[in-house]
Coordinates of C-alpha atoms in Angstrom, one line a residue:
M1412 CA 108.3 39.5 102.0
T1413 CA 106.0 38.0 104.7
R1414 CA 102.8 40.1 105.2
K1415 CA 104.2 41.1 108.8
K1416 CA 107.3 42.3 107.7
F1417 CA 105.0 44.1 104.4
A1418 CA 102.8 45.7 107.1
L1419 CA 105.5 47.0 109.1
S1420 CA 107.3 48.2 105.7
I1421 CA 104.1 50.4 105.1
L1422 CA 103.8 51.8 109.0
L1423 CA 107.1 52.9 108.8
T1424 CA 106.8 54.6 105.1
V1425 CA 103.6 56.7 106.8
F1426 CA 106.1 57.9 109.7
L1427 CA 108.4 59.1 107.7
T1428 CA 106.4 60.7 104.7
L1429 CA 105.2 62.3 107.6
L1430 CA 108.4 63.5 109.3
F1431 CA 109.4 65.0 105.6
S1432 CA 106.5 66.7 105.5
P1433 CA 108.7 70.1 106.1
F1434 CA 109.8 69.3 102.5
Y1435 CA 106.7 68.6 100.7
I1436 CA 104.0 71.0 102.2
I1437 CA 104.3 74.2 104.5
D1438 CA 104.5 74.0 108.3
D1439 CA 101.8 75.7 108.9
A1440 CA 99.2 74.0 106.4
Y1441 CA 97.9 70.9 109.3
L1442 CA 96.5 74.1 111.5
S1443 CA 95.4 76.3 108.5
L1444 CA 93.1 73.5 107.7
Q1445 CA 91.8 72.6 110.9
K1446 CA 91.3 76.7 111.6
T1447 CA 89.7 76.4 108.1
K1448 CA 87.4 73.8 108.8
D1449 CA 86.3 75.3 112.4
N1450 CA 86.0 79.2 110.5
R1451 CA 82.8 80.9 111.4
I1452 CA 83.9 84.6 109.8
S1453 CA 84.4 86.0 106.4
R1454 CA 85.9 89.6 105.9
I1455 CA 84.9 91.7 103.2
D1456 CA 86.8 95.4 102.8
I1457 CA 85.5 98.6 101.7
F1458 CA 87.1 101.8 101.3
N1459 CA 87.5 105.1 99.3
S1460 CA 90.7 106.7 97.7
G1461 CA 90.7 110.5 97.5
A1462 CA 90.0 113.2 99.5
S1463 CA 89.4 113.1 103.7
S1464 CA 86.0 114.2 102.5
N1465 CA 85.4 111.4 100.6
R1466 CA 83.5 108.9 102.7
L1467 CA 81.2 105.7 102.5
E1468 CA 78.1 105.2 104.4
V1469 CA 76.4 102.3 105.0
I1470 CA 72.5 102.7 104.1
Q1471 CA 71.6 98.6 104.5
R1472 CA 73.4 95.5 105.2
S1473 CA 72.3 92.1 106.2
P1474 CA 72.1 91.5 109.6
E1475 CA 75.0 88.6 110.4
I1476 CA 77.0 91.3 108.2
K1477 CA 78.9 93.5 111.3
P1478 CA 81.6 95.8 111.3
S1479 CA 85.0 95.0 112.7
Y1480 CA 87.2 98.1 113.1
P1481 CA 91.1 97.1 114.4
V1482 CA 92.3 100.4 115.9
W1483 CA 95.0 100.3 114.0
F1484 CA 92.7 100.6 110.6
K1485 CA 90.4 103.7 111.5
K1486 CA 90.5 107.0 109.4
P1487 CA 88.9 110.0 109.8
N1488 CA 85.3 110.4 108.3
G1489 CA 84.9 106.7 108.4
Q1490 CA 86.5 106.6 104.6
G1491 CA 87.2 102.7 105.5
L1492 CA 84.7 100.0 105.9
M1493 CA 86.0 96.3 107.4
L1494 CA 83.1 94.3 108.0
E1495 CA 82.6 90.6 108.9
T1496 CA 79.9 87.9 108.2
D1497 CA 78.9 84.7 110.4
L1498 CA 79.6 81.5 107.7
K1499 CA 77.9 78.5 107.3
S1500 CA 78.6 75.0 105.2
R1501 CA 76.2 75.6 103.1
W1502 CA 75.8 78.7 100.9
K1503 CA 74.0 82.0 102.0
N1504 CA 73.3 85.6 100.4
F1505 CA 74.7 88.7 101.9
D1506 CA 74.1 92.0 100.6
I1507 CA 75.6 95.5 101.8
T1508 CA 73.4 98.9 100.0
L1509 CA 76.7 101.9 100.0
K1510 CA 76.4 105.8 99.3
A1511 CA 79.2 107.8 98.1
V1512 CA 79.8 110.8 99.8
G1513 CA 82.3 112.8 97.1
N1514 CA 84.1 111.4 94.2
G1515 CA 86.4 109.0 93.9
R1516 CA 87.3 105.3 93.3
V1517 CA 85.9 102.7 95.5
Y1518 CA 87.8 99.2 96.1
I1519 CA 85.6 96.1 97.2
A1520 CA 87.9 93.0 98.4
L1521 CA 86.5 89.9 99.6
L1522 CA 89.1 87.6 101.8
G1523 CA 89.1 85.4 104.8
P1524 CA 89.8 85.8 108.8
D1525 CA 93.3 87.2 109.8
I1526 CA 94.5 84.7 111.6
R1527 CA 98.3 84.0 112.5
N1528 CA 100.7 81.7 114.3
N1529 CA 103.9 83.2 115.9
N1530 CA 103.0 86.2 114.4
K1531 CA 103.2 84.9 110.3
R1532 CA 99.2 85.0 108.9
F1533 CA 98.9 81.6 107.1
P1534 CA 95.7 80.7 105.1
V1535 CA 92.2 80.5 106.5
L1536 CA 89.8 80.2 103.3
V1537 CA 86.9 81.1 102.5
D1538 CA 84.2 80.0 99.5
Y1539 CA 82.4 82.9 97.3
K1540 CA 81.0 83.0 94.2
K1541 CA 78.3 85.2 92.6
L1542 CA 79.5 88.6 93.9
S1543 CA 77.4 92.1 91.9
I1544 CA 78.3 95.6 92.4
N1545 CA 74.5 97.1 91.2
G1546 CA 73.4 94.4 89.3
K1547 CA 76.6 93.7 87.8
E1548 CA 78.0 90.4 88.0
V1549 CA 81.7 90.6 88.7
L1550 CA 82.7 87.1 90.1
S1551 CA 80.1 84.2 88.8
T1552 CA 81.9 80.6 89.9
R1553 CA 82.9 79.4 92.4
K1554 CA 86.8 80.7 94.2
S1555 CA 88.2 80.7 97.7
F1556 CA 90.3 83.1 98.9
W1557 CA 92.3 84.0 102.0
H1558 CA 93.8 86.7 104.3
D1559 CA 96.5 87.3 101.9
K1560 CA 95.3 86.2 98.8
R1561 CA 92.2 87.8 98.5
F1562 CA 90.1 89.0 95.7
N1563 CA 90.0 93.0 94.5
H1564 CA 87.8 95.3 92.7
A1565 CA 87.4 98.8 91.9
I1566 CA 84.9 101.2 90.6
N1567 CA 84.6 104.6 90.2
V1568 CA 81.8 106.4 91.8
K1569 CA 80.4 110.1 92.3
N1570 CA 79.0 111.9 95.3
G1571 CA 75.4 110.8 95.6
D1572 CA 76.0 107.2 94.0
V1573 CA 74.0 104.0 95.3
I1574 CA 76.5 101.0 95.7
K1575 CA 74.5 97.8 96.1
V1576 CA 77.2 94.6 97.1
S1577 CA 75.4 91.3 97.1
F1578 CA 78.1 87.9 97.5
T1579 CA 77.2 84.3 98.8
A1580 CA 79.7 82.8 100.9
R1581 CA 80.3 79.9 103.2
R1582 CA 83.2 77.7 104.9
H1583 CA 86.1 76.3 102.1
H1584 CA 85.0 72.7 101.1
F1585 CA 88.7 71.6 100.7
R1586 CA 89.9 70.0 97.5
V1587 CA 92.9 68.4 96.7
S1588 CA 93.8 71.3 94.4
D1589 CA 94.2 73.6 97.6
L1590 CA 97.7 71.4 98.5
K1591 CA 98.8 73.2 95.6
R1592 CA 97.7 76.4 95.5
F1593 CA 97.2 77.1 99.0
Y1594 CA 100.2 75.1 100.7
N1595 CA 103.2 75.3 98.2
F1596 CA 102.4 71.0 98.2
N1597 CA 105.1 69.9 96.2
W1598 CA 104.1 66.3 94.1
Y1599 CA 107.5 65.8 92.7
I1600 CA 109.0 65.6 96.3
F1601 CA 106.1 63.9 97.8
S1602 CA 106.1 61.1 95.6
S1603 CA 110.1 60.8 95.4
I1604 CA 110.1 60.7 99.2
I1605 CA 107.1 57.6 99.4
I1606 CA 109.5 55.6 96.8
L1607 CA 112.5 56.4 98.8
T1608 CA 110.9 55.9 102.4
F1609 CA 109.0 52.5 100.9
L1610 CA 112.8 51.4 100.2
A1611 CA 114.3 52.3 103.3
S1612 CA 111.5 51.1 105.3
R1613 CA 112.0 47.4 103.4
K1614 CA 115.8 47.2 103.8
L1615 CA 115.0 48.3 107.9
V1616 CA 113.0 46.2 108.9
N1617 CA 114.6 43.1 106.9
Y1618 CA 117.7 44.5 108.8
V1619 CA 115.8 44.2 112.2
A1620 CA 114.6 40.9 112.0
M1621 CA 118.5 39.7 110.6
F1622 CA 119.0 41.1 114.5
K1623 CA 117.1 39.2 116.4
V1624 CA 117.6 36.0 114.1
E1625 CA 120.7 35.6 113.0
K1626 CA 122.8 38.1 115.9
R1627 CA 120.2 37.0 118.5
Y1628 CA 119.7 40.1 120.0
S1629 CA 117.2 41.1 122.2
R1630 CA 114.3 43.4 121.8
I1631 CA 115.6 45.7 124.0
D1632 CA 118.6 45.9 121.8
I1633 CA 117.0 46.6 118.8
A1634 CA 114.5 48.9 120.4
L1635 CA 117.8 51.0 121.7
I1636 CA 118.4 50.7 118.0
C1637 CA 115.1 52.0 116.8
F1638 CA 114.5 54.8 119.0
F1639 CA 118.8 56.1 118.4
F1640 CA 118.2 56.5 114.7
A1641 CA 114.6 57.5 115.5
V1642 CA 115.9 60.7 117.4
L1643 CA 118.4 61.7 114.8
F1644 CA 115.0 62.8 112.6
I1645 CA 113.8 64.4 115.6
P1646 CA 115.3 67.7 114.2
M1647 CA 113.3 67.5 110.7
L1648 CA 110.0 67.2 112.5
K1649 CA 109.4 71.1 112.3
I1650 CA 111.2 73.3 110.1
D1651 CA 111.3 76.8 110.9
N1652 CA 109.6 79.0 107.4
N1653 CA 110.0 82.3 108.9
E1654 CA 112.0 84.9 106.5
K1655 CA 113.4 86.1 109.8
S1656 CA 115.4 84.8 113.1
L1657 CA 113.7 88.1 115.8
Q1658 CA 116.3 86.4 118.4
E1659 CA 119.1 86.7 116.1
N1660 CA 117.8 89.8 114.2
R1661 CA 118.8 88.7 110.9
M1662 CA 117.8 86.9 107.5
L1663 CA 117.5 83.1 107.5
A1664 CA 118.8 80.9 104.9
K1665 CA 116.6 80.2 102.0
Y1666 CA 115.8 77.3 100.2
M1667 CA 117.4 76.8 96.8
P1668 CA 116.5 73.7 94.5
L1669 CA 118.7 71.2 93.5
F1670 CA 117.6 72.1 90.0
N1671 CA 117.4 75.9 88.6
N1672 CA 117.3 77.4 85.0
N1673 CA 120.8 76.7 84.5
G1674 CA 120.6 72.9 85.2
I1675 CA 121.7 71.1 88.5
N1676 CA 122.9 73.6 91.3
L1677 CA 126.6 72.6 92.3
Q1678 CA 126.0 74.5 95.4
Y1679 CA 123.1 72.3 96.6
G1680 CA 124.7 70.7 99.7
K1681 CA 126.1 73.7 101.4
Q1682 CA 123.0 75.7 100.4
F1683 CA 121.1 73.0 102.0
E1684 CA 123.1 72.6 105.0
R1685 CA 122.5 76.8 105.4
W1686 CA 118.6 76.3 105.1
F1687 CA 118.4 73.4 107.6
N1688 CA 120.9 74.9 109.9
D1689 CA 119.0 77.8 110.2
R1690 CA 115.5 76.0 110.9
F1691 CA 115.9 72.7 112.4
L1692 CA 113.5 72.1 115.0
G1693 CA 114.9 73.0 118.7
R1694 CA 117.4 75.7 117.6
N1695 CA 115.9 79.0 119.0
I1696 CA 115.6 76.7 122.4
L1697 CA 119.7 76.1 121.6
I1698 CA 120.2 79.7 121.0
K1699 CA 118.6 80.4 124.2
L1700 CA 120.3 77.8 126.1
N1701 CA 123.5 79.3 125.1
N1702 CA 122.9 82.7 125.9
D1703 CA 121.5 81.7 129.3
I1704 CA 124.5 80.3 130.1
H1705 CA 126.4 83.2 128.6
Q1706 CA 124.8 85.5 131.1
Y1707 CA 125.4 83.4 134.4
I1708 CA 129.0 82.8 133.6
N1709 CA 129.7 86.5 132.5
K1710 CA 128.9 89.6 134.9
Y1711 CA 129.4 91.6 131.4
Y1712 CA 128.1 89.5 128.8
G1713 CA 127.8 90.8 125.2
N1714 CA 128.0 89.9 121.3
N1715 CA 129.1 92.2 117.8
K1716 CA 125.8 94.0 118.1
A1717 CA 125.3 94.6 121.9
Q1718 CA 126.3 94.4 125.5
M1719 CA 125.0 93.7 128.9
L1720 CA 126.6 95.6 132.0
E1721 CA 126.1 96.0 135.9
D1722 CA 122.5 96.2 136.9
G1723 CA 120.8 95.2 133.9
W1724 CA 121.7 98.2 131.4
L1725 CA 121.8 96.8 128.3
I1726 CA 123.9 99.2 125.1
G1727 CA 124.1 98.5 121.7
V1728 CA 127.9 98.6 120.3
N1729 CA 127.4 102.0 118.0
E1730 CA 125.8 103.8 121.1
S1731 CA 129.2 103.0 123.2
R1732 CA 131.8 104.0 120.3
A1733 CA 133.1 107.6 120.4
N1734 CA 131.8 109.9 118.5
I1735 CA 133.7 113.0 117.8
I1736 CA 132.8 115.9 115.9
S1737 CA 135.2 117.7 113.8
T1738 CA 135.1 121.3 112.9
K1739 CA 134.2 120.9 109.7
Q1740 CA 131.2 118.8 110.5
L1741 CA 130.5 121.5 112.9
D1742 CA 130.3 124.0 109.8
E1743 CA 128.3 121.4 107.4
F1744 CA 125.5 120.7 110.0
T1745 CA 125.4 124.7 110.9
N1746 CA 125.1 125.7 107.0
A1747 CA 122.4 122.6 106.1
I1748 CA 119.8 124.1 109.4
K1749 CA 120.4 127.3 107.6
Q1750 CA 119.1 126.1 104.5
F1751 CA 116.1 124.5 106.2
N1752 CA 115.5 127.2 107.8
D1753 CA 115.6 129.4 104.6
F1754 CA 113.5 127.0 103.3
C1755 CA 110.9 126.7 106.6
K1756 CA 110.8 130.8 106.3
Q1757 CA 110.3 131.0 102.4
N1758 CA 106.9 128.8 102.7
G1759 CA 105.6 130.2 106.0
I1760 CA 106.4 127.8 108.0
V1761 CA 108.0 128.1 111.6
C1762 CA 110.7 125.0 112.3
Y1763 CA 112.3 123.3 114.8
I1764 CA 115.2 120.8 115.6
E1765 CA 114.7 118.6 118.8
I1766 CA 118.2 116.3 119.5
A1767 CA 118.1 113.6 122.3
P1768 CA 120.8 112.9 123.8
R1769 CA 122.7 109.8 124.0
K1770 CA 121.8 107.1 126.4
I1771 CA 125.2 107.0 127.2
E1772 CA 125.0 110.1 129.3
F1773 CA 123.0 108.3 132.2
M1774 CA 125.0 104.9 132.7
R1775 CA 128.2 106.0 132.2
D1776 CA 129.3 104.8 135.1
K1777 CA 128.1 101.4 133.8
L1778 CA 130.7 101.1 130.8
L1779 CA 133.4 99.1 130.7
R1780 CA 135.7 102.0 129.7
N1781 CA 135.4 105.6 130.5
V1782 CA 133.5 107.7 127.7
L1783 CA 135.6 110.7 127.7
E1784 CA 134.4 112.6 125.1
R1785 CA 131.4 115.1 125.1
D1786 CA 128.2 114.1 123.5
P1787 CA 128.5 116.0 119.8
A1788 CA 124.7 117.2 119.8
E1789 CA 125.4 119.3 123.3
V1790 CA 128.9 120.1 120.9
L1791 CA 127.0 121.2 117.6
S1792 CA 124.2 123.1 119.8
E1793 CA 126.8 125.5 121.8
H1794 CA 128.5 125.9 118.0
L1795 CA 125.0 127.4 117.2
Q1796 CA 123.7 129.3 119.7
N1797 CA 127.2 131.4 118.9
N1798 CA 126.1 131.4 114.9
N1799 CA 122.2 132.8 116.6
I1800 CA 120.7 129.5 115.4
T1801 CA 117.9 129.5 118.2
N1802 CA 115.4 126.7 117.2
V1803 CA 117.4 124.3 117.7
V1804 CA 116.7 122.2 121.8
Y1805 CA 119.3 120.1 122.9
P1806 CA 117.6 119.3 126.6
L1807 CA 120.6 117.5 127.9
D1808 CA 120.6 119.1 131.0
E1809 CA 116.7 118.9 131.9
F1810 CA 117.3 115.2 131.3
I1811 CA 119.9 115.0 133.8
K1812 CA 117.6 116.3 136.1
H1813 CA 114.1 114.8 135.4
N1814 CA 115.9 111.1 135.1
K1815 CA 116.3 111.5 139.5
E1816 CA 112.4 111.2 139.0
D1817 CA 111.8 108.3 136.9
F1818 CA 113.9 106.8 133.9
V1819 CA 114.5 109.1 131.0
F1820 CA 115.7 106.0 129.1
F1821 CA 115.0 102.2 128.7
K1822 CA 117.6 99.9 130.3
T1823 CA 116.9 97.3 127.6
D1824 CA 116.4 99.7 124.3
H1825 CA 118.2 102.9 123.1
H1826 CA 115.2 104.7 122.9
W1827 CA 113.4 107.7 125.3
T1828 CA 110.5 106.1 127.4
E1829 CA 107.6 108.4 127.5
W1830 CA 108.8 110.5 130.6
G1831 CA 112.1 111.3 128.9
A1832 CA 110.0 112.1 125.5
Y1833 CA 107.7 114.0 127.9
I1834 CA 110.7 116.2 129.1
G1835 CA 111.7 116.5 125.6
Y1836 CA 108.0 117.7 124.8
K1837 CA 108.5 120.3 127.1
E1838 CA 111.5 122.0 126.5
L1839 CA 110.4 122.2 122.5
M1840 CA 107.1 123.9 123.5
K1841 CA 109.3 126.4 125.6
R1842 CA 110.9 127.4 122.8
I1843 CA 107.8 127.2 120.5
K1844 CA 106.1 129.7 122.6
V1845 CA 108.5 132.3 122.3
D1846 CA 107.0 132.4 118.3
F1847 CA 103.7 131.4 119.2
P1848 CA 103.3 133.3 123.0
S1849 CA 99.4 132.0 123.6
I1850 CA 100.1 128.2 122.7
Q1851 CA 98.9 125.8 125.7
M1852 CA 100.6 122.4 126.1
V1853 CA 99.2 119.2 127.5
S1854 CA 100.6 118.6 131.1
E1855 CA 100.4 115.4 133.3
S1856 CA 97.2 115.8 134.4
D1857 CA 95.5 115.6 130.7
Y1858 CA 96.8 111.5 131.2
D1859 CA 96.4 108.6 132.8
I1860 CA 99.6 107.4 134.2
F1861 CA 100.7 103.6 134.5
Y1862 CA 103.5 101.3 135.1
D1863 CA 105.2 98.6 133.0
T1864 CA 108.1 96.8 132.9
R1865 CA 108.4 96.4 128.8
V1866 CA 109.3 98.6 126.4
R1867 CA 106.8 100.9 124.3
A1868 CA 108.5 102.9 122.2
E1869 CA 107.7 102.0 118.5
V1870 CA 105.2 102.5 115.9
D1871 CA 102.7 100.0 116.2
R1872 CA 102.5 101.3 120.7
S1873 CA 103.2 97.7 121.3
F1874 CA 104.8 96.5 124.5
W1875 CA 107.8 94.2 124.5
K1876 CA 111.0 93.1 125.8
G1877 CA 113.2 95.6 124.4
H1878 CA 115.4 96.2 120.6
T1879 CA 118.6 96.0 122.8
C1880 CA 117.6 92.2 124.2
M1881 CA 116.6 91.2 120.9
L1882 CA 120.4 92.1 119.9
L1883 CA 121.7 90.1 122.9
N1884 CA 119.3 87.2 121.8
L1885 CA 117.5 87.3 125.2
S1886 CA 114.1 86.0 125.3
E1887 CA 111.3 87.7 127.4
D1888 CA 111.8 85.7 130.3
I1889 CA 115.6 86.3 131.2
C1890 CA 115.9 89.6 129.4
P1891 CA 116.3 92.2 132.2
L1892 CA 112.6 93.5 132.6
N1893 CA 113.6 95.0 136.5
V1894 CA 112.2 98.2 136.7
K1895 CA 108.7 100.0 136.2
Y1896 CA 108.4 102.8 133.7
K1897 CA 106.2 105.7 133.4
Y1898 CA 103.9 105.6 130.3
Y1899 CA 100.5 108.1 129.7
T1900 CA 97.1 107.6 128.5
H1901 CA 95.7 111.0 127.6
K1902 CA 92.3 110.7 129.1
N1903 CA 90.1 111.3 126.2
K1904 CA 92.0 109.1 123.6
N1905 CA 88.8 108.2 122.0
G1906 CA 88.7 111.7 120.7
L1907 CA 91.8 110.9 118.9
K1908 CA 91.2 110.0 115.0
V1909 CA 94.3 108.0 113.4
D1910 CA 95.2 108.5 109.8
W1911 CA 97.5 105.1 108.8
V1912 CA 96.8 105.1 104.7
Q1913 CA 100.2 104.1 104.3
A1914 CA 101.2 101.7 107.3
G1915 CA 103.8 100.1 105.4
I1916 CA 105.8 103.8 105.7
N1917 CA 104.7 104.4 109.2
N1918 CA 103.2 107.9 108.6
K1919 CA 100.3 108.8 110.3
T1920 CA 98.3 111.8 110.7
F1921 CA 96.1 112.6 113.8
Y1922 CA 92.9 115.0 113.7
Y1923 CA 92.4 115.8 117.7
T1924 CA 89.4 118.5 117.6
E1925 CA 89.5 119.6 121.4
A1926 CA 93.2 121.1 120.9
K1927 CA 93.4 123.5 122.5
N1928 CA 95.8 125.5 119.9
K1929 CA 95.1 126.1 116.2
Q1930 CA 97.9 125.4 114.5
K1931 CA 98.9 122.8 111.6
V1932 CA 102.2 120.3 112.7
V1933 CA 104.3 118.4 110.8
I1934 CA 106.7 115.9 112.7
I1935 CA 109.4 114.4 110.6
G1936 CA 111.5 111.8 112.8
N1937 CA 112.7 108.2 113.2
S1938 CA 111.5 106.0 116.1
F1939 CA 112.3 108.8 118.8
A1940 CA 109.1 110.9 117.3
E1941 CA 107.0 107.9 118.6
N1942 CA 106.6 109.0 121.8
F1943 CA 106.8 112.2 121.6
V1944 CA 103.7 112.2 119.2
S1945 CA 101.8 110.7 122.3
F1946 CA 102.2 114.2 123.8
L1947 CA 101.7 116.4 120.5
A1948 CA 98.5 114.5 118.3
F1949 CA 96.7 116.8 121.7
T1950 CA 98.3 119.7 122.0
F1951 CA 97.0 121.0 118.2
P1952 CA 93.8 119.9 115.7
N1953 CA 96.1 118.6 112.9
V1954 CA 99.7 116.6 113.2
K1955 CA 101.5 115.1 110.4
K1956 CA 103.6 112.8 111.3
L1957 CA 106.3 111.4 108.8
R1958 CA 109.1 108.5 109.7
S1959 CA 112.3 108.9 108.1
N1960 CA 113.5 105.9 108.5
N1961 CA 111.3 103.4 106.8
K1962 CA 111.8 101.1 103.3
Y1963 CA 111.7 104.4 101.0
G1964 CA 115.4 105.4 102.6
D1965 CA 116.6 107.1 105.9
N1966 CA 117.3 110.6 105.3
L1967 CA 116.2 114.0 106.3
K1968 CA 116.0 114.9 102.8
I1969 CA 112.8 117.8 102.7
S1970 CA 112.3 116.2 99.2
R1971 CA 111.6 113.4 100.0
W1972 CA 108.3 115.0 101.2
K1973 CA 108.3 118.6 100.1
K1974 CA 105.1 118.3 98.2
E1975 CA 103.2 116.3 100.8
I1976 CA 104.2 119.4 103.4
L1977 CA 103.2 122.2 101.4
D1978 CA 100.3 120.6 100.1
F1979 CA 99.2 119.9 103.9
K1980 CA 99.7 123.9 104.9
P1981 CA 101.7 123.3 108.1
D1982 CA 102.4 126.8 110.5
I1983 CA 104.6 124.6 112.6
M1984 CA 107.5 121.7 111.2
L1985 CA 109.6 119.7 113.6
I1986 CA 112.5 117.1 113.5
V1987 CA 112.9 114.8 116.5
I1988 CA 116.2 112.8 115.8
Q1989 CA 118.4 111.2 118.4
S1990 CA 122.3 112.4 119.2
E1991 CA 123.9 108.5 118.1
S1992 CA 126.7 109.2 115.1
E1993 CA 124.4 107.6 112.4
Y1994 CA 121.6 109.5 112.7
L1995 CA 123.3 113.5 114.4
K1996 CA 125.1 113.4 110.4
Q1997 CA 121.6 113.5 108.7
L1998 CA 121.1 116.8 109.8
K1999 CA 123.7 117.2 106.8
D2000 CA 120.8 116.0 104.6
L2001 CA 118.6 119.5 105.9
K2002 CA 120.5 121.4 103.0
D2003 CA 118.3 119.7 100.1

């Protein structure tokens, strides 16, 4: 093998090894290494557990340490502290002195900044050492941490205790061991790829040389052959490491190794094919292209989850199915609500239930078939009235009336709009005033009103294309966001304090000291309660929102929150759900 051929083989080996890098190193490693190199921020989170009266006061801190409070992190009475420091390449000492107000447990965490790519966090490292708390060293030698792999330490404190925290930090200095620890670098696969690609490169270089000498092909022909085979490798250039496809609303196939605890994985070929088909470069572009073609060809476009109808109206398949409520179900719902009311009466709570109408009530003329049956919630509401149960509010007539002024439901999502939630709020407050005549409700004059074509209906209060668009795999640029919806921002929004300690289950407690009413309120519901709370949180001084559909379950069994409700001692408790069969049937759980 001549030197020229050997050099070409080495270059081709390097190229192919980098090409196959997704197989031995995580996708964000290159971006992570660059961000780590440029990172100038260190984070230290300090927070305490216990009653809301327990808090931490900062007495003194190094000038470089600055507070950083994202909106979602804010807690009442200053329970949490998120601090940032400026980093240099050399080690620098930092000090914080705190005072505990109340007894409790203090948690101290060293970590790196929260930096993401496609909403996925990846390692941006910070070096720490010499962490001491009240003179006791708890971390001596250098350690590297990032947002998801942090250093945690906890201490018990009493009211008036002074906590002195000192540590040393710098920008991360790369080590070869970082590859294994933080980037899932696989040395065995890396070594195998180098050996195999070198052998393949050597064969390929000899083959191309033979083409030139023996077959007398031109350089253009050789270049075309090389280009063709190079194109075959393009799908491998970037492997998607996400766990879930947002476009398809499903979990992606996981990589299963060839060797496992039971020996050789005999299903490796099929499993690898599923993994690669879910993750190759350009897959999302092909999905979008397929959806664009279908949308252009079909007036009514849909899949097994949702449909696009006239004028950009989208509806989920479950929402458009026939829902008929039987006499047996009516009796079950009635008995369950009676037992729920008994629970409330025994504990001195006045309880109400609001059921939002179906979206199809406002788009019947757009559907491919006639929906002849009545909304089950409408039938249930009449049945409850006949049984002298008057604490259930079903505001269909008001929705139909006010839908002429603005949209009460989103066209690209199954939720009610903030305007729709406001109509539902007013109807419920009218019913509450029967039992609490002096109660005052918020009005539109208390809010700054603005318009946006996107959807805001979930717990994080962010704007996006809408859930039904996601079910149809439509990207935001082709999702029919062609109307503007009314949105509300309270004029004293900074006066509202939010405690979101259990963010994973979407429970929140709202504190608004300027509320005109004095009652404490618990609201239980699914995502329909989120836009509703935009008005409720400014009506009462203390509102606890409990999410019924979260990672711990999806039901309305009061036993899930009984202790929390009774400890909170509310004056009023609300149930807010929508009239869709999957959720309406959960009213039977109230008998628990």
